[in-house]
PDB file of C-alpha atoms in Angstrom:
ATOM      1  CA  UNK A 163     -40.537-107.477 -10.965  1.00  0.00           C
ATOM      2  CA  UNK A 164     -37.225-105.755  -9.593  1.00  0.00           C
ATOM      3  CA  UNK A 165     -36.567-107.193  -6.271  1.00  0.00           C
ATOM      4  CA  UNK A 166     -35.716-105.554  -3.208  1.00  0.00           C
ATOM      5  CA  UNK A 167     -33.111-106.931  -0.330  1.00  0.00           C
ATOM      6  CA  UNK A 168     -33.877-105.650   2.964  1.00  0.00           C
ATOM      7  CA  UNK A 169     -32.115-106.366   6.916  1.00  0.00           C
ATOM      8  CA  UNK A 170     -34.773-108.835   8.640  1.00  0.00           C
ATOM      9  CA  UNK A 171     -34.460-106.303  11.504  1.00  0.00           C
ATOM     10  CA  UNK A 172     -33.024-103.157  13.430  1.00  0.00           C
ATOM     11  CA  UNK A 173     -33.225-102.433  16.674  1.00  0.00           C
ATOM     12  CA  UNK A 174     -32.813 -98.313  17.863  1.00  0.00           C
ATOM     13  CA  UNK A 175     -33.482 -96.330  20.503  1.00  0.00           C
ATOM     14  CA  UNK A 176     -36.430 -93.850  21.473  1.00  0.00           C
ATOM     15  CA  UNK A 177     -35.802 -90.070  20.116  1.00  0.00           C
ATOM     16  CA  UNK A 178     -32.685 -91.391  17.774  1.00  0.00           C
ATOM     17  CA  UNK A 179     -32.814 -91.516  14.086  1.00  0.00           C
ATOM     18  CA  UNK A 180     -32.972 -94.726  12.284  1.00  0.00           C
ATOM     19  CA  UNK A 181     -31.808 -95.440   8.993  1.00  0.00           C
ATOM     20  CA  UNK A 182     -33.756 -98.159   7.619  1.00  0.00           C
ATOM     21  CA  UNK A 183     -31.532 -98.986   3.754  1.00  0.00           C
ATOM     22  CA  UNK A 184     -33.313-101.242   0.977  1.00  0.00           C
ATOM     23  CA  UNK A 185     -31.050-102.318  -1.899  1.00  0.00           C
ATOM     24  CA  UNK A 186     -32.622-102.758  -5.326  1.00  0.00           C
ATOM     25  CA  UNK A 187     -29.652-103.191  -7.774  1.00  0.00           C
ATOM     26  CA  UNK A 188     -31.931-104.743 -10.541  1.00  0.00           C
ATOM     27  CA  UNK A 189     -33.877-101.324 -10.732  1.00  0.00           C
ATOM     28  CA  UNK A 190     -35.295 -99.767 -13.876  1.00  0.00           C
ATOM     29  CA  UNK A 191     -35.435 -96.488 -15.159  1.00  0.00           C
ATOM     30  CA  UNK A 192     -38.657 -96.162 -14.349  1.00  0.00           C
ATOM     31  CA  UNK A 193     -39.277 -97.903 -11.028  1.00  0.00           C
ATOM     32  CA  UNK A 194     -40.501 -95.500  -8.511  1.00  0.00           C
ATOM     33  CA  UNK A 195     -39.489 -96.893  -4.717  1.00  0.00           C
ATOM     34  CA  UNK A 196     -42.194 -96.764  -2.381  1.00  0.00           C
ATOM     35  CA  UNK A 197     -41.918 -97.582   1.630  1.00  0.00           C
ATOM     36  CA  UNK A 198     -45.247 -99.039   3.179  1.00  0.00           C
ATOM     37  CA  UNK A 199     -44.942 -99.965   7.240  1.00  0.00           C
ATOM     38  CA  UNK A 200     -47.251-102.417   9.179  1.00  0.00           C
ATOM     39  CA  UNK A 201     -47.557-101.585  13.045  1.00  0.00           C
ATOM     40  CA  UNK A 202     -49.035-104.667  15.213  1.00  0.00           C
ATOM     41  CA  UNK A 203     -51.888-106.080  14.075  1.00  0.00           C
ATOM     42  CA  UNK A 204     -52.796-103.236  11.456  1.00  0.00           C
ATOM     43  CA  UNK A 205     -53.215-103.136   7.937  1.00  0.00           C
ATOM     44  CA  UNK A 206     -49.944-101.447   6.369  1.00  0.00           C
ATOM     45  CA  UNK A 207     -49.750 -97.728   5.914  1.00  0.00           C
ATOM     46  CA  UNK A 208     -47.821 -95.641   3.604  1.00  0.00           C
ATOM     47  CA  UNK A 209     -44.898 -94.252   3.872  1.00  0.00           C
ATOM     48  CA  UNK A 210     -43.135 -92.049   1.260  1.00  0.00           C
ATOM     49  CA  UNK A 211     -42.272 -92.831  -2.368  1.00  0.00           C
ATOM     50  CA  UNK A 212     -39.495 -91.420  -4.889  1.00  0.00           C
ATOM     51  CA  UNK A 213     -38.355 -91.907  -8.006  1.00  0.00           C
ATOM     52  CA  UNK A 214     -35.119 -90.217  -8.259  1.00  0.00           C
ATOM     53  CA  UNK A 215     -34.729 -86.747  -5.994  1.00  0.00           C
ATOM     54  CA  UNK A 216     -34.674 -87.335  -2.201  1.00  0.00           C
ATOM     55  CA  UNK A 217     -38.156 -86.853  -0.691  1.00  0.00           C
ATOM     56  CA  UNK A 218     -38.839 -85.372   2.552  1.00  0.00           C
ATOM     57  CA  UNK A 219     -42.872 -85.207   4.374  1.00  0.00           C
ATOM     58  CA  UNK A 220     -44.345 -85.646   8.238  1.00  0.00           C
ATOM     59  CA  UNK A 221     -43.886 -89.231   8.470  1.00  0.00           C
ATOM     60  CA  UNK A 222     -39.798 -89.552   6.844  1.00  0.00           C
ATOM     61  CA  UNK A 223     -37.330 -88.857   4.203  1.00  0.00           C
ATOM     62  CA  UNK A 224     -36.615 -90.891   1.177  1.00  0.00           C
ATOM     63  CA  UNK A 225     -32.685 -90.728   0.225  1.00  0.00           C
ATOM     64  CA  UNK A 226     -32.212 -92.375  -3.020  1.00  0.00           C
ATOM     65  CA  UNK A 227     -28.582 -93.235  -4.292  1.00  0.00           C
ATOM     66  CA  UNK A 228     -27.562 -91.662  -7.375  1.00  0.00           C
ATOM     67  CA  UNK A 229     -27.536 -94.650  -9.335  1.00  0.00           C
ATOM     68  CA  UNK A 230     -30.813 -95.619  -7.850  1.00  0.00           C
ATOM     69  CA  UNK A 231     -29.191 -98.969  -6.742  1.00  0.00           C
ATOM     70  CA  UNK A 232     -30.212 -98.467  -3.208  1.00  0.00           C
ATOM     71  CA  UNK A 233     -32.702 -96.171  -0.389  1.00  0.00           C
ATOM     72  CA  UNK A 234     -32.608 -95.521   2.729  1.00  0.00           C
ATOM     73  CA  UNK A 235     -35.507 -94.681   4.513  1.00  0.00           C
ATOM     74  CA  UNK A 236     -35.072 -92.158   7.471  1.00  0.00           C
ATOM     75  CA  UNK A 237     -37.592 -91.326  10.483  1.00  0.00           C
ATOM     76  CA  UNK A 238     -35.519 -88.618  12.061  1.00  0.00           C
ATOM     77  CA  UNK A 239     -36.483 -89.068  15.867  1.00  0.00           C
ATOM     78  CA  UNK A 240     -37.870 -92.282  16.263  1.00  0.00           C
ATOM     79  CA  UNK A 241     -40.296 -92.890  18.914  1.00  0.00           C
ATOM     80  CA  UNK A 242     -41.969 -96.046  20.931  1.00  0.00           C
ATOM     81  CA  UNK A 243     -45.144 -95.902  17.982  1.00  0.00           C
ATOM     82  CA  UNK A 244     -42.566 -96.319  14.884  1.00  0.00           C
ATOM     83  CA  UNK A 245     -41.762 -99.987  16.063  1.00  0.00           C
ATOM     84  CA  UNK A 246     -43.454-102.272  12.987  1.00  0.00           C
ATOM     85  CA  UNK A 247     -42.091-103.833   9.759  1.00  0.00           C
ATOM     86  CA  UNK A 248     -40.929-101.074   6.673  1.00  0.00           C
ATOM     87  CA  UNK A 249     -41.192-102.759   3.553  1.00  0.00           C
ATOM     88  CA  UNK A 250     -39.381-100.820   0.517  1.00  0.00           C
ATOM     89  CA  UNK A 251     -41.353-102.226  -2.955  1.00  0.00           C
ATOM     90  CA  UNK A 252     -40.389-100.810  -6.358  1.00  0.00           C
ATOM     91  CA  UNK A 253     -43.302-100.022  -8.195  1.00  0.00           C
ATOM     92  CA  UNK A 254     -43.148 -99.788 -12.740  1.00  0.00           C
ATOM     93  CA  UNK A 255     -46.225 -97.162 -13.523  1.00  0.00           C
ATOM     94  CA  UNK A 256     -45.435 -98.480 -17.030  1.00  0.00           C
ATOM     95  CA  UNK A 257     -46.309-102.210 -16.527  1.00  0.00           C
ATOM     96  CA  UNK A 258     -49.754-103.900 -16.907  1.00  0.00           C
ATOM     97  CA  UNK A 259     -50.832-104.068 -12.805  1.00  0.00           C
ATOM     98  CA  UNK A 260     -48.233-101.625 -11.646  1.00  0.00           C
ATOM     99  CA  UNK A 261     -51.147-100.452  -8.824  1.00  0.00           C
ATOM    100  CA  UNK A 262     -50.610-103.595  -7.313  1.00  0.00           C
ATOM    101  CA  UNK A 263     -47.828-104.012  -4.405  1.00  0.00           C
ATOM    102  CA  UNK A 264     -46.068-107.228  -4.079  1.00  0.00           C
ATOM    103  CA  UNK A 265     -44.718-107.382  -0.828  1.00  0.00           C
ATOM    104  CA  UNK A 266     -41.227-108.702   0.313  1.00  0.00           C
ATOM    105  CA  UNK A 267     -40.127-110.217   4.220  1.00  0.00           C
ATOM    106  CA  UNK A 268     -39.375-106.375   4.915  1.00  0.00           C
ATOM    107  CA  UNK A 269     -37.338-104.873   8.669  1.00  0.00           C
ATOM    108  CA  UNK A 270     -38.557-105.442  11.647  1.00  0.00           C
ATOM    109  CA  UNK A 271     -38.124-102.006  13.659  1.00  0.00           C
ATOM    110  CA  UNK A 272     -37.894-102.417  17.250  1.00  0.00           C
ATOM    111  CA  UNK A 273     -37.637 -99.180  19.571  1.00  0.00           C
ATOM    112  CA  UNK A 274     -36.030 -99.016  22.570  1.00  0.00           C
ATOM    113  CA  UNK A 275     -37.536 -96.888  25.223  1.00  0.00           C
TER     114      UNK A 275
ATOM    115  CA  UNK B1273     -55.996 -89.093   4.132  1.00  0.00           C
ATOM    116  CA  UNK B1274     -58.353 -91.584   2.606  1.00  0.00           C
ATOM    117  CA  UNK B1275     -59.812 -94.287   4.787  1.00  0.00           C
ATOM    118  CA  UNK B1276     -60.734 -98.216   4.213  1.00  0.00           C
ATOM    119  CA  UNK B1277     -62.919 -99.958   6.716  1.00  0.00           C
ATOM    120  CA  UNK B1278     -63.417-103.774   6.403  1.00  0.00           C
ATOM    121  CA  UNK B1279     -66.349-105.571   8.347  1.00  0.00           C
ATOM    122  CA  UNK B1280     -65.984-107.584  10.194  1.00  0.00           C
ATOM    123  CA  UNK B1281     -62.756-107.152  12.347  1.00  0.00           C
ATOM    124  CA  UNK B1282     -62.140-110.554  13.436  1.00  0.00           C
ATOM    125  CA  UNK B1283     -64.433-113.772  12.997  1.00  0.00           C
ATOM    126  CA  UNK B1284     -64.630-117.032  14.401  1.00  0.00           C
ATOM    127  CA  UNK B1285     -66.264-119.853  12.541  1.00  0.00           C
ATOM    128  CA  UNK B1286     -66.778-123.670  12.328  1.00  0.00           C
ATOM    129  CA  UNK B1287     -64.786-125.653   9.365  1.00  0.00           C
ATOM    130  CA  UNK B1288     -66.999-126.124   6.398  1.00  0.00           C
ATOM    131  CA  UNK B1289     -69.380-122.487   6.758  1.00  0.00           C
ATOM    132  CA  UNK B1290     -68.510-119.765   4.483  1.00  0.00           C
ATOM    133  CA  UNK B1291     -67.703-116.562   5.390  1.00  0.00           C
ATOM    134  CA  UNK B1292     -67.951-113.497   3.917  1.00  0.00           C
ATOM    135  CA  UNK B1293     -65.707-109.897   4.337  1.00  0.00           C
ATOM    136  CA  UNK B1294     -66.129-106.616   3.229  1.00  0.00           C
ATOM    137  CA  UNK B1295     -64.195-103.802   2.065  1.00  0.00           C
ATOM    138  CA  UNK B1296     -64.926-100.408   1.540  1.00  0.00           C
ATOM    139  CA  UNK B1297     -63.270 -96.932   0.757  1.00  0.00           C
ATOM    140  CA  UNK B1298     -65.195 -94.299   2.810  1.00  0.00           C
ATOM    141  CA  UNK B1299     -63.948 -91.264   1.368  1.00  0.00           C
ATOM    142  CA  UNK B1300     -63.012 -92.348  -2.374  1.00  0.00           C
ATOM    143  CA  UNK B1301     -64.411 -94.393  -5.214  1.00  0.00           C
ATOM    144  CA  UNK B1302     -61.941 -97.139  -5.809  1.00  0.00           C
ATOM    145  CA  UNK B1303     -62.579 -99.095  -9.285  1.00  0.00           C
ATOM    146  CA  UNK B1304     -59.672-101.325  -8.117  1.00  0.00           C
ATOM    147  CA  UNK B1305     -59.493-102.928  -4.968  1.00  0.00           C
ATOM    148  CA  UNK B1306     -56.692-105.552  -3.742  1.00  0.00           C
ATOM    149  CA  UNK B1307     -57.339-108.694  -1.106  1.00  0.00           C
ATOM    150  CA  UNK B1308     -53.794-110.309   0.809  1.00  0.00           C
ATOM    151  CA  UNK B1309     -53.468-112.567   3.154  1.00  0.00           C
ATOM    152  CA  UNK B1310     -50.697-112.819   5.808  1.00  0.00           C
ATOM    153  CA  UNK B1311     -50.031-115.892   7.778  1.00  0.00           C
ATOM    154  CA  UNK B1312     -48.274-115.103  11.327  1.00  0.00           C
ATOM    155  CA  UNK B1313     -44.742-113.800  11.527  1.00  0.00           C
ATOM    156  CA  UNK B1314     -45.118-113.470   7.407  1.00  0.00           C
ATOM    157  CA  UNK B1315     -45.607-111.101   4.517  1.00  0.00           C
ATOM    158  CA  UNK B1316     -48.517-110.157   2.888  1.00  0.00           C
ATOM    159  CA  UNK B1317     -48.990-112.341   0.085  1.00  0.00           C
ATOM    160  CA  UNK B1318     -51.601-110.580  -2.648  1.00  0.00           C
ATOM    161  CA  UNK B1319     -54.580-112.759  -3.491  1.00  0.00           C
ATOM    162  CA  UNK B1320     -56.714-110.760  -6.232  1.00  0.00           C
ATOM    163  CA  UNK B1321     -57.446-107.606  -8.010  1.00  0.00           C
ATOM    164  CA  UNK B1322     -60.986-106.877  -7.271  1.00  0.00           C
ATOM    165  CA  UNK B1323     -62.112-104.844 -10.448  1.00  0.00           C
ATOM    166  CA  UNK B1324     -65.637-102.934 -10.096  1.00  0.00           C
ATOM    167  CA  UNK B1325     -67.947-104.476 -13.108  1.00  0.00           C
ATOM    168  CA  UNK B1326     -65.366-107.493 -14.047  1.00  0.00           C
ATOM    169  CA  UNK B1327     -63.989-110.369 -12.963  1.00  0.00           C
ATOM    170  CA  UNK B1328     -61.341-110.430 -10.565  1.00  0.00           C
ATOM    171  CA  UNK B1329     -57.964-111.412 -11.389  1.00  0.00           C
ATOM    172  CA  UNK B1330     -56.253-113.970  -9.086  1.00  0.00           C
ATOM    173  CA  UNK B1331     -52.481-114.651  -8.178  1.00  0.00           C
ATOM    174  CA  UNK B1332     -51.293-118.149  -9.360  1.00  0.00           C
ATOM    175  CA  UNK B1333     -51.962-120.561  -6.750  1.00  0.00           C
ATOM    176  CA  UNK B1334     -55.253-119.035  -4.988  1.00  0.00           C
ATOM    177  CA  UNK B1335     -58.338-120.791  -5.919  1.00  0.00           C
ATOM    178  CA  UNK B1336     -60.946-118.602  -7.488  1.00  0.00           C
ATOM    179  CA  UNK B1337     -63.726-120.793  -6.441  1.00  0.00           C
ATOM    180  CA  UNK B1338     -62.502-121.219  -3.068  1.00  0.00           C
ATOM    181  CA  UNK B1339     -62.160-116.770  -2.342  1.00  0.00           C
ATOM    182  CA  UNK B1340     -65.344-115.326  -4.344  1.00  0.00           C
ATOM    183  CA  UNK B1341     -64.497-111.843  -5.381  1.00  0.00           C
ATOM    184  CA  UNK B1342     -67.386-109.585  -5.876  1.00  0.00           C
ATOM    185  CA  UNK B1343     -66.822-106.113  -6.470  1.00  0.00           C
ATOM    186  CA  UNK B1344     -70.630-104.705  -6.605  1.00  0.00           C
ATOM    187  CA  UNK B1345     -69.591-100.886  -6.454  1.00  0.00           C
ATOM    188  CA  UNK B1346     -66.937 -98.600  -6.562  1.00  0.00           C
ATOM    189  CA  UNK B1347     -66.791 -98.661  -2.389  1.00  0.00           C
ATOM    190  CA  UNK B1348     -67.325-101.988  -1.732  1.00  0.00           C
ATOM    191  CA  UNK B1349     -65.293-105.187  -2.083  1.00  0.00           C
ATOM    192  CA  UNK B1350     -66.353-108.475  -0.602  1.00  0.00           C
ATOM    193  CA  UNK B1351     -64.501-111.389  -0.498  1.00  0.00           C
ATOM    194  CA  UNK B1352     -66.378-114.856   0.215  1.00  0.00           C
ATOM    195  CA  UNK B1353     -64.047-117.695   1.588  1.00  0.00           C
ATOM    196  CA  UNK B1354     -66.333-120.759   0.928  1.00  0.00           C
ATOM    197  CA  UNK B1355     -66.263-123.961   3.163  1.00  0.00           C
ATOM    198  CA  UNK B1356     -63.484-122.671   5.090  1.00  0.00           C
ATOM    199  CA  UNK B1357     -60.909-124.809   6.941  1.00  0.00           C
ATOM    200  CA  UNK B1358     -58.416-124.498   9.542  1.00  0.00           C
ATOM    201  CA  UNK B1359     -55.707-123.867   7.330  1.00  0.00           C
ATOM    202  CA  UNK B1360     -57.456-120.779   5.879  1.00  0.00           C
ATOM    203  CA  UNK B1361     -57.280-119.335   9.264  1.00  0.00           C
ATOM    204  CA  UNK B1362     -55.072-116.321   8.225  1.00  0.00           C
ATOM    205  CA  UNK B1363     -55.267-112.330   8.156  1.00  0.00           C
ATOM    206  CA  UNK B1364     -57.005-110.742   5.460  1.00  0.00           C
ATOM    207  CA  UNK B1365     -56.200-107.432   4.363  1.00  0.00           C
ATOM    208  CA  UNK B1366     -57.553-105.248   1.478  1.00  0.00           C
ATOM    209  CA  UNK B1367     -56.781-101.915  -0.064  1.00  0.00           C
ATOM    210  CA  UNK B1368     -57.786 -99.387  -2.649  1.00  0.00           C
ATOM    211  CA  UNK B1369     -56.181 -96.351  -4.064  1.00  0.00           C
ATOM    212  CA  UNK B1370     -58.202 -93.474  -5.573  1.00  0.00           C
ATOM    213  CA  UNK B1371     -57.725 -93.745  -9.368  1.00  0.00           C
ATOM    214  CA  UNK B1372     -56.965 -90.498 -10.742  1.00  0.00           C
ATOM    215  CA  UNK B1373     -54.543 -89.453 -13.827  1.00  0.00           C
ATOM    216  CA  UNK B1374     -51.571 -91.133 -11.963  1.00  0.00           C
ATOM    217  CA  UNK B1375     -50.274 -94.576 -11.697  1.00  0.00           C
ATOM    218  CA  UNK B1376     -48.642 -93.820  -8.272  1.00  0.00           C
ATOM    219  CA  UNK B1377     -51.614 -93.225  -6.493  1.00  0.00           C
ATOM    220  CA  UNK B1378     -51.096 -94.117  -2.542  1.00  0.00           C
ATOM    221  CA  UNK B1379     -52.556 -97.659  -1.817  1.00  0.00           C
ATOM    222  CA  UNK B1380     -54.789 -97.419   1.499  1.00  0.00           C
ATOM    223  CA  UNK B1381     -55.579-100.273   3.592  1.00  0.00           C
ATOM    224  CA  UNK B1382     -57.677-101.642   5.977  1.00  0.00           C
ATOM    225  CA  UNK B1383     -57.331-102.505   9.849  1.00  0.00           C
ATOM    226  CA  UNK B1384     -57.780-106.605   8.517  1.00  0.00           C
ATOM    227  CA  UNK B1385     -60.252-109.095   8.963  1.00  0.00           C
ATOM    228  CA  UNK B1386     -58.953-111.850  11.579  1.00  0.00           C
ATOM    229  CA  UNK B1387     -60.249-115.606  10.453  1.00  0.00           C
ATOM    230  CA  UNK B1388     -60.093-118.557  13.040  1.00  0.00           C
ATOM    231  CA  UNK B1389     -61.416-121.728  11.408  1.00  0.00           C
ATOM    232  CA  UNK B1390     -62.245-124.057  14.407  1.00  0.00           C
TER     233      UNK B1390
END
């Protein structure tokens, strides 16, 4: 599996954006990049996911480098509830078990108030 | 979106008793279901594939006989960890996505299943 390098943490403050970037250098043409988060003592929830276009919904945007090499996920105005560990996983829909996630150390977001 | 519940939220049990959790997807029929565990201040680390009318597949290094997989229906999962011991004290997690024509279908999860082995 492609493997993904993220920062073990970032800290921001309450109604700032917050870039969160995953690099993923060893990426293949058809890896889509999906970001999962884990609040407290929850299972994790998703995210957003992209394969090559930048993504935008509710929750965050997606920006994807042009040579795929990298993401950055962005939640625009962060608040106090955002605070929990992003994981970025590249998924292959073309590989035998590609529904399931394998999960890296992933950033730990902490929000300042 | 779609929901998974798992029962029961947290358990407390003596070493050597078995323990059983379930899994199941509310809103969706799920023919695969996954099972992690997460240790404190850790990543999830996937267990099994729970596969509805098969055999579940297991990640290298989990014992099969040790976290029974059954996977009786298309909304429920259980997973059975058998004379437990302290050191399976852990989180357990499981998810489900709703199969359609895609392979990116969202993955769901549950709240977790807290196990203290005394």
């Amino acid at each position: 599996d492609a493997k993904t390098t993220q920062p073990n943490s970032m800290e921001s403050n309450e109604e700032e954006p917050v870039h969160l970037p995953c690099n993923h250098s060893t990426i293949s043409g058809t890896d889509y990049i999906h970001w999962y988060r884990q609040l407290p003592s929850q299972g994790p929830e998703y995210v957003i996911h992209g394969l090559t276009s930048n993504v935008n919904n509710r929750m965050a945007s997606l920006a994807i480098a042009e040579d795929r090499k990298s993401s950055t996920l962005i939640l625009h105005r962060a608040t106090l509830r955002d605070a929990a560990v992003y994981y970025c996983i590249l998924r292959d829909p073309l590989i035998q078990g590609a529904q399931k996630l394998v999960f890296g150390q992933g950033t730990r977001l902490t929000i300042n108030p | 979106g779609a929901v998974v519940s798992q029962h029961p939220s947290w358990v407390i049990c003596k070493s050597g008793t078995s323990v059983k959790i379930e899994c199941r997807s509310l809103d969706f029929q799920a023919t695969t279901m996954f099972w992690y565990r997460q240790f404190p201040k850790q990543s999830l680390m996937l267990m099994a594939t729970s596969n509805e009318g098969s055999k579940a597949t297991y990640e290298q290094g989990v014992e099969k006989d040790k976290f029974l997989i059954n996977h009786a229906s298309l909304t429920l999962s259980t997973l059975t960890v058998t004379s437990a011991h302290p050191e399976d004290s852990s989180f357990y997690i499981c998810s489900a996505s709703p199969w359609t024509s895609g392979f990116q279908e969202t993955q769901y999860f549950g709240p977790g299943t807290r196990l203290l082995v005394l």
